[in-house]
Short mmCIF file of C-alpha atoms and ligand atoms in Angstrom, two decimals:
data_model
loop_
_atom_site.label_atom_id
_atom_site.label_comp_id
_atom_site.label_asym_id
_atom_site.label_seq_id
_atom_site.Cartn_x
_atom_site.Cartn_y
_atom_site.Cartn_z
CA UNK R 93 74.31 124.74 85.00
CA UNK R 94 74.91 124.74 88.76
CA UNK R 95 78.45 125.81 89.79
CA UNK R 96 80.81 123.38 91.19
CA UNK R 97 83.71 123.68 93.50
CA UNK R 98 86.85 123.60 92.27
CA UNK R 99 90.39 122.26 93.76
CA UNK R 100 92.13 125.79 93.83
CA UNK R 101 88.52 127.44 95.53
CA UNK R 102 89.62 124.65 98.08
CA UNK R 103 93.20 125.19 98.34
CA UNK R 104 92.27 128.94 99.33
CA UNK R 105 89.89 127.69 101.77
CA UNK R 106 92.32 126.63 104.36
CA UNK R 107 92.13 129.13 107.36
CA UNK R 108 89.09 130.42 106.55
CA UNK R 109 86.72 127.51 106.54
CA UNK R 110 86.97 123.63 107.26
CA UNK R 111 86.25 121.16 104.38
CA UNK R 112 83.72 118.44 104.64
CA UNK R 113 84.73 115.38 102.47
CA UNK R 114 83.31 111.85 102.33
CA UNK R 115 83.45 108.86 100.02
CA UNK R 116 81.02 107.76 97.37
CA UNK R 117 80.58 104.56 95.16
CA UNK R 118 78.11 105.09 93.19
CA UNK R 119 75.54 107.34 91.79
CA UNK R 120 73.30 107.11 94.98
CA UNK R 121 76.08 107.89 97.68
CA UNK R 122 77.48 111.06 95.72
CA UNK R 123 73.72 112.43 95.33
CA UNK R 124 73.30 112.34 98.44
CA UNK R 125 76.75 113.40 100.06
CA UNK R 126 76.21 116.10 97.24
CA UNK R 127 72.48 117.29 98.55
CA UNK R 128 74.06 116.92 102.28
CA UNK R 129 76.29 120.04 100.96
CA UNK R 130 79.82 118.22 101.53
CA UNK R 131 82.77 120.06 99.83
CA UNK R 132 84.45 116.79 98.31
CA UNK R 133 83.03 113.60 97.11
CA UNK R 134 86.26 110.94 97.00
CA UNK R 135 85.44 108.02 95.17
CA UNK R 136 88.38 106.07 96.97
CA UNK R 137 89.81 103.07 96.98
CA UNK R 138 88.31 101.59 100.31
CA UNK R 139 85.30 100.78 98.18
CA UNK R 140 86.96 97.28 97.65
CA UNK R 141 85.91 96.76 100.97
CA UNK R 142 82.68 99.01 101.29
CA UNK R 143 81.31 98.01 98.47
CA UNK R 144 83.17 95.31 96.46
CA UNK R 145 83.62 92.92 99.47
CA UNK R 146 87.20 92.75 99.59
CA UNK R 147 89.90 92.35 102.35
CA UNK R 148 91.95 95.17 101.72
CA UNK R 149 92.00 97.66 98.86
CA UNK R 150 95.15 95.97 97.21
CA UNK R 151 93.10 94.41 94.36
CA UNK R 152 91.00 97.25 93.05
CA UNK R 153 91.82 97.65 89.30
CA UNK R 154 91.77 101.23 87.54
CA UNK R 155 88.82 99.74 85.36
CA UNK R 156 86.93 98.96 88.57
CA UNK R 157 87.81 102.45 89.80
CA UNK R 158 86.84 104.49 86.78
CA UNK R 159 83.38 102.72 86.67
CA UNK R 160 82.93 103.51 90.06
CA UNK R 161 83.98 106.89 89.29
CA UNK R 162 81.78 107.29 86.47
CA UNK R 163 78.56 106.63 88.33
CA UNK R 164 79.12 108.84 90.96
CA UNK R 165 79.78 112.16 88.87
CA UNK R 166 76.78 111.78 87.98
CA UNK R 167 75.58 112.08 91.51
CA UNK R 168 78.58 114.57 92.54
CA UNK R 169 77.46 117.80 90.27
CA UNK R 170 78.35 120.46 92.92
CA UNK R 171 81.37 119.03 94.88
CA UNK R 172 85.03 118.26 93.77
CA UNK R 173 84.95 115.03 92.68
CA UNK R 174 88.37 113.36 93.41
CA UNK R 175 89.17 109.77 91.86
CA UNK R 176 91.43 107.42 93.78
CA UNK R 177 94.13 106.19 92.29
CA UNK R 178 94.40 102.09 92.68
CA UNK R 179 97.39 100.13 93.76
CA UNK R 180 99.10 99.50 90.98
CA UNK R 181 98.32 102.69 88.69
CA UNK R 182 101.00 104.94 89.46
CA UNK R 183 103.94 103.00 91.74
CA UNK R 184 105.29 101.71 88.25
CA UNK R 185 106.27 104.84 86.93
CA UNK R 186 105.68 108.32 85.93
CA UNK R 187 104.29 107.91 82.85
CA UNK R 188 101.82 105.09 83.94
CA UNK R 189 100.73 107.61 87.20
CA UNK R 190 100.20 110.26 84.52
CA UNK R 191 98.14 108.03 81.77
CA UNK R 192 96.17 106.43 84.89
CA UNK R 193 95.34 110.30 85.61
CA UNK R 194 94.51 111.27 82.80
CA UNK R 195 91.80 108.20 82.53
CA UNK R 196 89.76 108.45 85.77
CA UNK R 197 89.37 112.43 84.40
CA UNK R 198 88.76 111.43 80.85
CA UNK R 199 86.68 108.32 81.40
CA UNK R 200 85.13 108.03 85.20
CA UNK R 201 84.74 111.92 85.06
CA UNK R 202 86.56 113.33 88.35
CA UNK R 203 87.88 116.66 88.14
CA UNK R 204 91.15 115.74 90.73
CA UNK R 205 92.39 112.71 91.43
CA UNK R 206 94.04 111.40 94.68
CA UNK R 207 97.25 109.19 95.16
CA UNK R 208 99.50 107.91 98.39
CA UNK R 209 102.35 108.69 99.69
CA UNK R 210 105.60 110.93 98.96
CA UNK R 211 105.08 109.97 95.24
CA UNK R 212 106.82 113.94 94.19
CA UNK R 213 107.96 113.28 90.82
CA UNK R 214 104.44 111.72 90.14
CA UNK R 215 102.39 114.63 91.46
CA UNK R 216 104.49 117.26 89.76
CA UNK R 217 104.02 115.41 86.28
CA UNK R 218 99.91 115.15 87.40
CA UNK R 219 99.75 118.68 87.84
CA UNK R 220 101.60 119.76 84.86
CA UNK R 221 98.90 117.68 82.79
CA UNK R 222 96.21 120.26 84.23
CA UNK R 223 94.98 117.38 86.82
CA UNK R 224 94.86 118.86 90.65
CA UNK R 225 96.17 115.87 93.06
CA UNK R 226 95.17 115.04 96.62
CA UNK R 227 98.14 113.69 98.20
CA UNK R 228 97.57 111.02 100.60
CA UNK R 229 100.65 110.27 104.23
CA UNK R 230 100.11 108.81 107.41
CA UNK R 231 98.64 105.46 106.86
CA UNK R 232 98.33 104.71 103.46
CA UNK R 233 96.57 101.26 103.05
CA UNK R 234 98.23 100.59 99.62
CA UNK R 235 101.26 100.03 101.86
CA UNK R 236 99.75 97.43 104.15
CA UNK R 237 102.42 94.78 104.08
CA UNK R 238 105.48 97.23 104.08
CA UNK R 239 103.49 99.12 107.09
CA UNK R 240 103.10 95.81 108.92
CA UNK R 241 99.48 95.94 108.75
CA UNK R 242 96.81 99.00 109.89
CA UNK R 243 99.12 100.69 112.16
CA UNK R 244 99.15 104.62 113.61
CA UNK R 245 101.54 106.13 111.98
CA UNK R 246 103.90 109.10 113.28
CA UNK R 247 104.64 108.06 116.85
CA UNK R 248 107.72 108.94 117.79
CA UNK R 249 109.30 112.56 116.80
CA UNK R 250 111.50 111.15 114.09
CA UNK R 251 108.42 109.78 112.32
CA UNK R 252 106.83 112.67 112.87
CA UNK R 253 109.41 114.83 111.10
CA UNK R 254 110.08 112.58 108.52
CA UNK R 255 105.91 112.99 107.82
CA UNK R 256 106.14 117.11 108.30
CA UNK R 257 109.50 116.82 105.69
CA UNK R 258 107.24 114.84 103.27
CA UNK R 259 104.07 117.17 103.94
CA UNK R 260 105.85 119.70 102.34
CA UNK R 261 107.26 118.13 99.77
CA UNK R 262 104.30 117.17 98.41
CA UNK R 263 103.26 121.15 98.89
CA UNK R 264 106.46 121.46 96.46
CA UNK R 265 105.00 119.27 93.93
CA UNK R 266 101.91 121.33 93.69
CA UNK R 267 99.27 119.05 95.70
CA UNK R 268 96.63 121.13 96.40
CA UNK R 269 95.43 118.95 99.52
CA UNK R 270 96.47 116.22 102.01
CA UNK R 271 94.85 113.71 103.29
CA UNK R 272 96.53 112.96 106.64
CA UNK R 273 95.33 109.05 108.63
CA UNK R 274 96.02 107.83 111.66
CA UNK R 275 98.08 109.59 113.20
CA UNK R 276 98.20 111.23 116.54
CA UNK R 277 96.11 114.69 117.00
CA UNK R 278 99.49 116.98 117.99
CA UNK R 279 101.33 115.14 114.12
CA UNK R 280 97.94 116.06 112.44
CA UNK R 281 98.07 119.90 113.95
CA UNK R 282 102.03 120.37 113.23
CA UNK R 283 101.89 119.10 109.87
CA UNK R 284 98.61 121.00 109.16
CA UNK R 285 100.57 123.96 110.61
CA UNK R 286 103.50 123.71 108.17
CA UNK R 287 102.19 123.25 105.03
CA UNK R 288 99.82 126.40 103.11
CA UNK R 289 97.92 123.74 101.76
CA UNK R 290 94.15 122.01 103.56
CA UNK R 291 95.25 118.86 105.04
CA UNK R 292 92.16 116.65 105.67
CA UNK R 293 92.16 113.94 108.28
CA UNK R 294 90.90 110.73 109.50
CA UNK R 295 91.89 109.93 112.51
CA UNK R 296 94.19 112.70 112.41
CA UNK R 297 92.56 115.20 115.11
CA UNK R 298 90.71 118.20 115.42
CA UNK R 299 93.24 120.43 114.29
CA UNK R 300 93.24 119.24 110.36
CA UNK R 301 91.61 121.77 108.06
CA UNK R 302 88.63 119.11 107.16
CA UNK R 303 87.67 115.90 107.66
CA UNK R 304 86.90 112.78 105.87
CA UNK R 305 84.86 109.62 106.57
CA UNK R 306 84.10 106.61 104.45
CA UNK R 307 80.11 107.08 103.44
CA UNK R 308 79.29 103.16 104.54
CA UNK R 309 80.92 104.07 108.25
CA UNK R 310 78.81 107.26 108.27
CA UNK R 311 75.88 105.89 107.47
CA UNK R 312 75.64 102.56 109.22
CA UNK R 313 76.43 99.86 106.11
CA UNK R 314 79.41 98.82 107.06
CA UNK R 315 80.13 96.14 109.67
CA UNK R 316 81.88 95.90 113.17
CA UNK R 317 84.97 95.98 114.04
CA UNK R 318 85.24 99.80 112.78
CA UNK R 319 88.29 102.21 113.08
CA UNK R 320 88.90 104.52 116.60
CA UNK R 321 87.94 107.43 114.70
CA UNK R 322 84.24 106.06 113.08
CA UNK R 323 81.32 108.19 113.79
CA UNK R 324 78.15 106.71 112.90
CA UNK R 325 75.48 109.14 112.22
CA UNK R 326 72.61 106.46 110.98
CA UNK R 327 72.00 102.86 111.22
CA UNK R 328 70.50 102.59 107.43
CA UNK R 329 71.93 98.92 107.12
CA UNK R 330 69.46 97.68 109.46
CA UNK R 331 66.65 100.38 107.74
CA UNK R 332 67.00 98.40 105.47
CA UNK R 333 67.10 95.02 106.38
CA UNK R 334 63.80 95.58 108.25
CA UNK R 335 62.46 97.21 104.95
CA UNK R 336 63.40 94.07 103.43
CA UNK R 337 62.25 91.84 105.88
CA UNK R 338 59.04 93.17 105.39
CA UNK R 339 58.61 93.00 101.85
CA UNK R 340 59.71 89.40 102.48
CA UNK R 341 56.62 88.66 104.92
CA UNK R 342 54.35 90.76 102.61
CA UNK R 343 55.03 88.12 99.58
CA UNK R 344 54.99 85.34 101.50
CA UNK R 345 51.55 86.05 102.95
CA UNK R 346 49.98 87.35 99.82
CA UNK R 347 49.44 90.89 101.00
CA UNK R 348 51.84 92.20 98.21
CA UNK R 349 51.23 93.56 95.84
CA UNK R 350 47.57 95.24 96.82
CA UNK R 351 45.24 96.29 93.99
CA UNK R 352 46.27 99.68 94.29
CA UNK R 353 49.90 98.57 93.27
CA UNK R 354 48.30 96.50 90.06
CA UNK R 355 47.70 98.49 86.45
CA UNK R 356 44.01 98.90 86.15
CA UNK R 357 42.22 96.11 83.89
CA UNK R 358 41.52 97.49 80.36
CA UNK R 359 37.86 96.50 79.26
CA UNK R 360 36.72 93.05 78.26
CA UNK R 361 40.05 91.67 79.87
CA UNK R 362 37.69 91.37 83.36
CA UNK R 363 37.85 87.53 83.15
CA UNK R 364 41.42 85.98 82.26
CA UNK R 365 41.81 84.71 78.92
CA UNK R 366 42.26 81.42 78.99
CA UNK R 367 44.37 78.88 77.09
CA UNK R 368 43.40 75.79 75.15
CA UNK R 369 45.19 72.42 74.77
CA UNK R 370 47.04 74.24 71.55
CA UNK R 371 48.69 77.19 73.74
CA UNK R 372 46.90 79.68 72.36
O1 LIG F 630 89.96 105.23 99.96
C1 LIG F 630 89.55 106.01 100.83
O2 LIG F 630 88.38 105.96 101.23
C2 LIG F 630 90.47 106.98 101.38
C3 LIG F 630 90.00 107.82 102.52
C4 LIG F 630 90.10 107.05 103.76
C5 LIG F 630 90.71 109.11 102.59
O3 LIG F 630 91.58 107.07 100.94
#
């Protein structure tokens, strides 16, 4: 069986090496974020908009999540595999955060799951069921309304401290990462600084110890207007389209499919068989 990565392998990592981690969906985008040789596939919760449509990530359920989960450990056989947790699955108490845990490991298959904001008494009970947790500060899209909407996060020096006092908290807890977003580059570095465990950013600056982007941004599938701190590496989407396209013009003009793309005709089937007035 090939070897997979594991969350304290990463934990150890920081200082020595930076961590790759992207998004996945599905079976497809973790094979292939797992053949690119990322560190961590995240099935997160901004598939209700990459995938599912949605406007915000508010309405994913933890159903929705472990399916999504699910398909993609198939894909994700040599990277961490991190489940999101949904809006929803953990605010309401302890108990729920650890059952909701303990079924995107047992069902969807991730080996760590992730969760937002200063939620300590949550990730110490996590951990102490054997699940590593990804902690999640900055801006945390779960808190849309209460953040006023998809706001930078961290600028001024009391909000800064405030997110450096809840880094470590959350270090406390026994996280064993952080995802740090949107926040300015100098929050990103001090907060990477004063915690011993990999902070990974997006649109957090350089100084992070990894970085994450949503696969669809990376890629090209996702639409305009995109966040500051999108790279696009591809344009699949319109790959794709044009693929399409063409398959469209191909049927419509009778070129497809071509006899090389038919079954060969078994013997004495050369002429059609034909039906008579009683259907047979
Ligand atoms: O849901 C998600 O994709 C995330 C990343 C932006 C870290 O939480």
């Amino acid at each position: 069986m090939e070897s997979t990565i594991t969350a304290p392998e990463l934990a150890a990592a920081k200082g020595k090496r930076r961590l790759v981690m992207v998004t996945a969906s599905d079976e497809p985008s973790a094979r292939l974020a797992d053949r690119a040789g990322v560190d961590i596939v995240l099935v997160g919760d901004s598939l209700a908009m990459a995938a599912l449509g949605r406007p915000d990530t508010l309405s994913v359920t933890l159903d929705e999540m472990i399916h999504h989960t699910r398909a993609a450990a198939a894909g994700a056989t040599h990277a961490l595999l991190v489940g999101d947790m949904p809006f929803g699955s953990y605010q309401t108490s302890v108990r729920d955060a650890v059952r909701s845990a303990v079924r995107l490991v047992g069902e969807g298959g991730a080996r760590a799951v992730k969760l937002e904001g200063p939620r300590v008494p949550e990730i110490a009970a996590i951990v102490a069921t054997g699940i590593p947790v990804m902690a999640h500060l900055g801006l945390t899209p779960q808190s849309l309304h209460s953040l006023g909407g998809y706001r930078v996060q961290g600028r001024d020096r009391e909000q800064a401290l405030s997110l450096i006092e809840k880094a470590r908290a959350i270090e406390e807890a026994g996280a064993f990462s952080l995802v740090l977003e949107a926040i300015p580059s100098p929050v990103g570095a001090a907060i990477t600084r004063a915690v011993g465990i990999p902070t990974i950013g997006i649109g957090a600056g350089p100084d992070c110890d990894g970085q994450v982007l949503v696969f669809a941004d990376v890629v090209g599938l996702s639409e305009p207007p995109l966040p500051r701190f999108v790279r696009r590496y591809a344009e699949v989407g319109a790959t794709i389209q044009s693929a399409l396209e063409a398959f469209a013009a191909d049927v419509r003009a009778g070129r497809y499919p071509a006899a090389a793309e038919c079954y060969p005709t078994p013997p004495g089937l050369e002429e059609p068989p034909g039906f008579d007035s009683n259907g047979s």
